[in-house]
Coordinates of N, CA and C in Angstrom, one line a residue:
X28 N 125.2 85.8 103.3 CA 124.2 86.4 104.2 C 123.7 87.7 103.7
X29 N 124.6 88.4 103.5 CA 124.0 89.9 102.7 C 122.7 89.7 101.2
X30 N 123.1 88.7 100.6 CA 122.5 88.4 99.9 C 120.6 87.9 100.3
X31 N 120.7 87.2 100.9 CA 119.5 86.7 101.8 C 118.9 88.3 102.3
X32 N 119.3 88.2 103.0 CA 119.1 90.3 103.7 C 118.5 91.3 102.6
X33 N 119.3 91.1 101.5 CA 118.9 91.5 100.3 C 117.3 90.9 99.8
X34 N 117.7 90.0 99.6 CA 116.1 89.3 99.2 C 114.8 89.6 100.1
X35 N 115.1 89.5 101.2 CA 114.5 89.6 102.2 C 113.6 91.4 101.8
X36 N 114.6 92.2 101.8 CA 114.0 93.5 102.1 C 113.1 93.5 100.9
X37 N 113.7 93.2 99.3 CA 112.8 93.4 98.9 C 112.0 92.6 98.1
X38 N 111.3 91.6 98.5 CA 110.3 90.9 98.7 C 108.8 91.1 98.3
X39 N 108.9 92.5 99.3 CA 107.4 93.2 99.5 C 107.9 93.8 98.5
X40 N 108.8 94.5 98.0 CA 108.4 95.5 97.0 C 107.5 95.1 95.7
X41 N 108.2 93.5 95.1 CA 107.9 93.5 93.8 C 106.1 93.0 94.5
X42 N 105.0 93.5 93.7 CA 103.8 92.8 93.9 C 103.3 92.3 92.6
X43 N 102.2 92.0 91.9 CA 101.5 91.5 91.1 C 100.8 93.3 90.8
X44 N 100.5 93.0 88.8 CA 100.1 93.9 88.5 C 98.5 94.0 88.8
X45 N 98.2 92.8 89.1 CA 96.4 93.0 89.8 C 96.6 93.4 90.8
X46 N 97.4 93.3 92.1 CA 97.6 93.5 93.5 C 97.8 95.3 93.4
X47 N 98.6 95.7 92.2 CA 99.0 97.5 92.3 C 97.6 97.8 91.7
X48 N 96.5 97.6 90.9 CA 95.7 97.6 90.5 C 94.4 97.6 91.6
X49 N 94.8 96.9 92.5 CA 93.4 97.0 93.7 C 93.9 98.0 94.7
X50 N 95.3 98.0 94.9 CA 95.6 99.1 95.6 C 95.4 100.5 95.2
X51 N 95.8 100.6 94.1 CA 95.3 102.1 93.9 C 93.6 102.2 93.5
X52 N 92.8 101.2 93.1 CA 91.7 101.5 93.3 C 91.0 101.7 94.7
X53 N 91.8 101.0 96.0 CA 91.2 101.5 97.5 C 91.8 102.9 97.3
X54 N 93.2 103.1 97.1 CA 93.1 104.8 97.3 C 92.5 105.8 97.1
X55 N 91.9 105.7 95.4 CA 91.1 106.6 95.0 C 89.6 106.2 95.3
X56 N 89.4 105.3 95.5 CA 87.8 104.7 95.2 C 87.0 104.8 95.1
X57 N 87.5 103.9 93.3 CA 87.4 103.4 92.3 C 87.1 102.3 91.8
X58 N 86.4 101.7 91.6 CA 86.2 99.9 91.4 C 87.7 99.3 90.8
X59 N 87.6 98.4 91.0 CA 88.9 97.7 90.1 C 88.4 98.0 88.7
X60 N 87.7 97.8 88.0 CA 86.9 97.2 86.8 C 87.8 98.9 86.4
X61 N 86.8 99.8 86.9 CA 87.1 101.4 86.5 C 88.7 101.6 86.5
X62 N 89.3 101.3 87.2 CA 91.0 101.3 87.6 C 92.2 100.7 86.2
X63 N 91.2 99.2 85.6 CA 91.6 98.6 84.2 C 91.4 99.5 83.5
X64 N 89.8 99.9 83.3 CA 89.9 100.7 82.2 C 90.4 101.7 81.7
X65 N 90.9 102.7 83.1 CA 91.9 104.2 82.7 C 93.1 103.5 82.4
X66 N 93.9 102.1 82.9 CA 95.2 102.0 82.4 C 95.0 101.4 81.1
X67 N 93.8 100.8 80.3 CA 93.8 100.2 79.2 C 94.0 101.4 78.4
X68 N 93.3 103.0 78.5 CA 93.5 103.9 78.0 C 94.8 104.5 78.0
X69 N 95.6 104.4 78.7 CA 96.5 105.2 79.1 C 97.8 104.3 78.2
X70 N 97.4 102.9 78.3 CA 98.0 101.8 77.8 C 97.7 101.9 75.7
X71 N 96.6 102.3 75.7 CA 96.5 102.4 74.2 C 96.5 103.9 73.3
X72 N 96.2 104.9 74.3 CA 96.2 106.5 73.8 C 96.8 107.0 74.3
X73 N 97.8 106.7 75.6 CA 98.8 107.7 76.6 C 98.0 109.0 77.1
X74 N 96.7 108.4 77.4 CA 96.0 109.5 78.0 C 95.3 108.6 78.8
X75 N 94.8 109.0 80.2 CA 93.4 108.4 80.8 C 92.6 109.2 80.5
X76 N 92.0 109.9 79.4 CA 90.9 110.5 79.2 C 90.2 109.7 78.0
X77 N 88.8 110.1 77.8 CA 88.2 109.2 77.1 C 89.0 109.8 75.4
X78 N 89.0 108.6 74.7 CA 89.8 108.7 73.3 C 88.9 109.4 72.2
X79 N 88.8 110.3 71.6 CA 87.8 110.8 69.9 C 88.0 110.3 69.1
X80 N 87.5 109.6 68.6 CA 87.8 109.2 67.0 C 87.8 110.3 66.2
X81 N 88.9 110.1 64.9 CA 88.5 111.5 63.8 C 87.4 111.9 63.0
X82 N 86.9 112.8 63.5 CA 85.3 112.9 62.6 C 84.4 112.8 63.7
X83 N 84.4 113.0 65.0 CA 83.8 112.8 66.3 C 83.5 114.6 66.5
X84 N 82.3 114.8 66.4 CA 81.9 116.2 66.9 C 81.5 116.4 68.1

Protein backbone atom coordinates (compact mmCIF):
# COMPACT_ATOMS: atom_id res chain seq x y z
CA UNK A 1 0.00 0.00 0.00
CA UNK A 2 2.72 2.53 0.96
CA UNK A 3 4.21 1.92 -2.10
CA UNK A 4 1.15 2.78 -4.46
CA UNK A 5 0.84 6.11 -2.05
CA UNK A 6 4.25 6.57 -3.00
CA UNK A 7 3.62 6.41 -6.71
CA UNK A 8 0.71 8.25 -6.47
CA UNK A 9 2.28 11.49 -4.86
CA UNK A 10 4.82 11.59 -7.22
CA UNK A 11 3.36 11.19 -10.39
CA UNK A 12 2.91 14.89 -11.12
CA UNK A 13 6.25 15.64 -10.25
CA UNK A 14 8.16 13.78 -12.99
CA UNK A 15 6.76 15.83 -16.39
CA UNK A 16 8.18 15.80 -20.00
CA UNK A 17 11.15 18.03 -20.96
CA UNK A 18 8.72 19.88 -23.61
CA UNK A 19 5.97 20.19 -20.84
CA UNK A 20 8.94 22.13 -18.28
CA UNK A 21 9.75 23.99 -21.47
CA UNK A 22 6.17 25.49 -22.04
CA UNK A 23 5.87 26.07 -18.52
CA UNK A 24 8.50 28.23 -18.03
CA UNK A 25 7.95 29.89 -21.20
CA UNK A 26 4.09 30.97 -19.80
CA UNK A 27 6.02 32.24 -16.77
CA UNK A 28 8.37 34.48 -18.31
CA UNK A 29 6.58 35.15 -21.56
CA UNK A 30 8.52 33.91 -23.85
CA UNK A 31 7.67 31.82 -26.87
CA UNK A 32 8.50 28.22 -26.65
CA UNK A 33 10.82 28.54 -29.76
CA UNK A 34 12.81 31.58 -27.63
CA UNK A 35 12.70 29.25 -24.33
CA UNK A 36 14.76 26.17 -26.69
CA UNK A 37 16.92 28.44 -27.73
CA UNK A 38 18.37 30.00 -24.26
CA UNK A 39 18.61 26.14 -23.10
CA UNK A 40 20.40 25.13 -26.43
CA UNK A 41 22.82 27.92 -25.25
CA UNK A 42 23.16 27.23 -21.88
CA UNK A 43 23.27 23.48 -23.15
CA UNK A 44 26.32 24.23 -25.52
CA UNK A 45 28.20 27.45 -23.79
CA UNK A 46 26.87 27.25 -20.08
CA UNK A 47 25.70 30.63 -20.55
CA UNK A 48 22.17 31.87 -21.85
CA UNK A 49 23.76 34.81 -23.36
CA UNK A 50 24.45 35.13 -26.95
CA UNK A 51 28.00 33.07 -27.59
CA UNK A 52 31.42 35.34 -29.48
CA UNK A 53 33.28 33.58 -31.54
CA UNK A 54 37.24 34.34 -31.24
CA UNK A 55 38.06 37.19 -33.53
CA UNK A 56 34.45 38.76 -33.06
CA UNK A 57 34.82 42.52 -32.46
Amino acid sequence: MSAQISKDCTRHLIISEDETKEKIADLVGLNKSTVQNIKTRIDDYDSPLPHRQLGDH
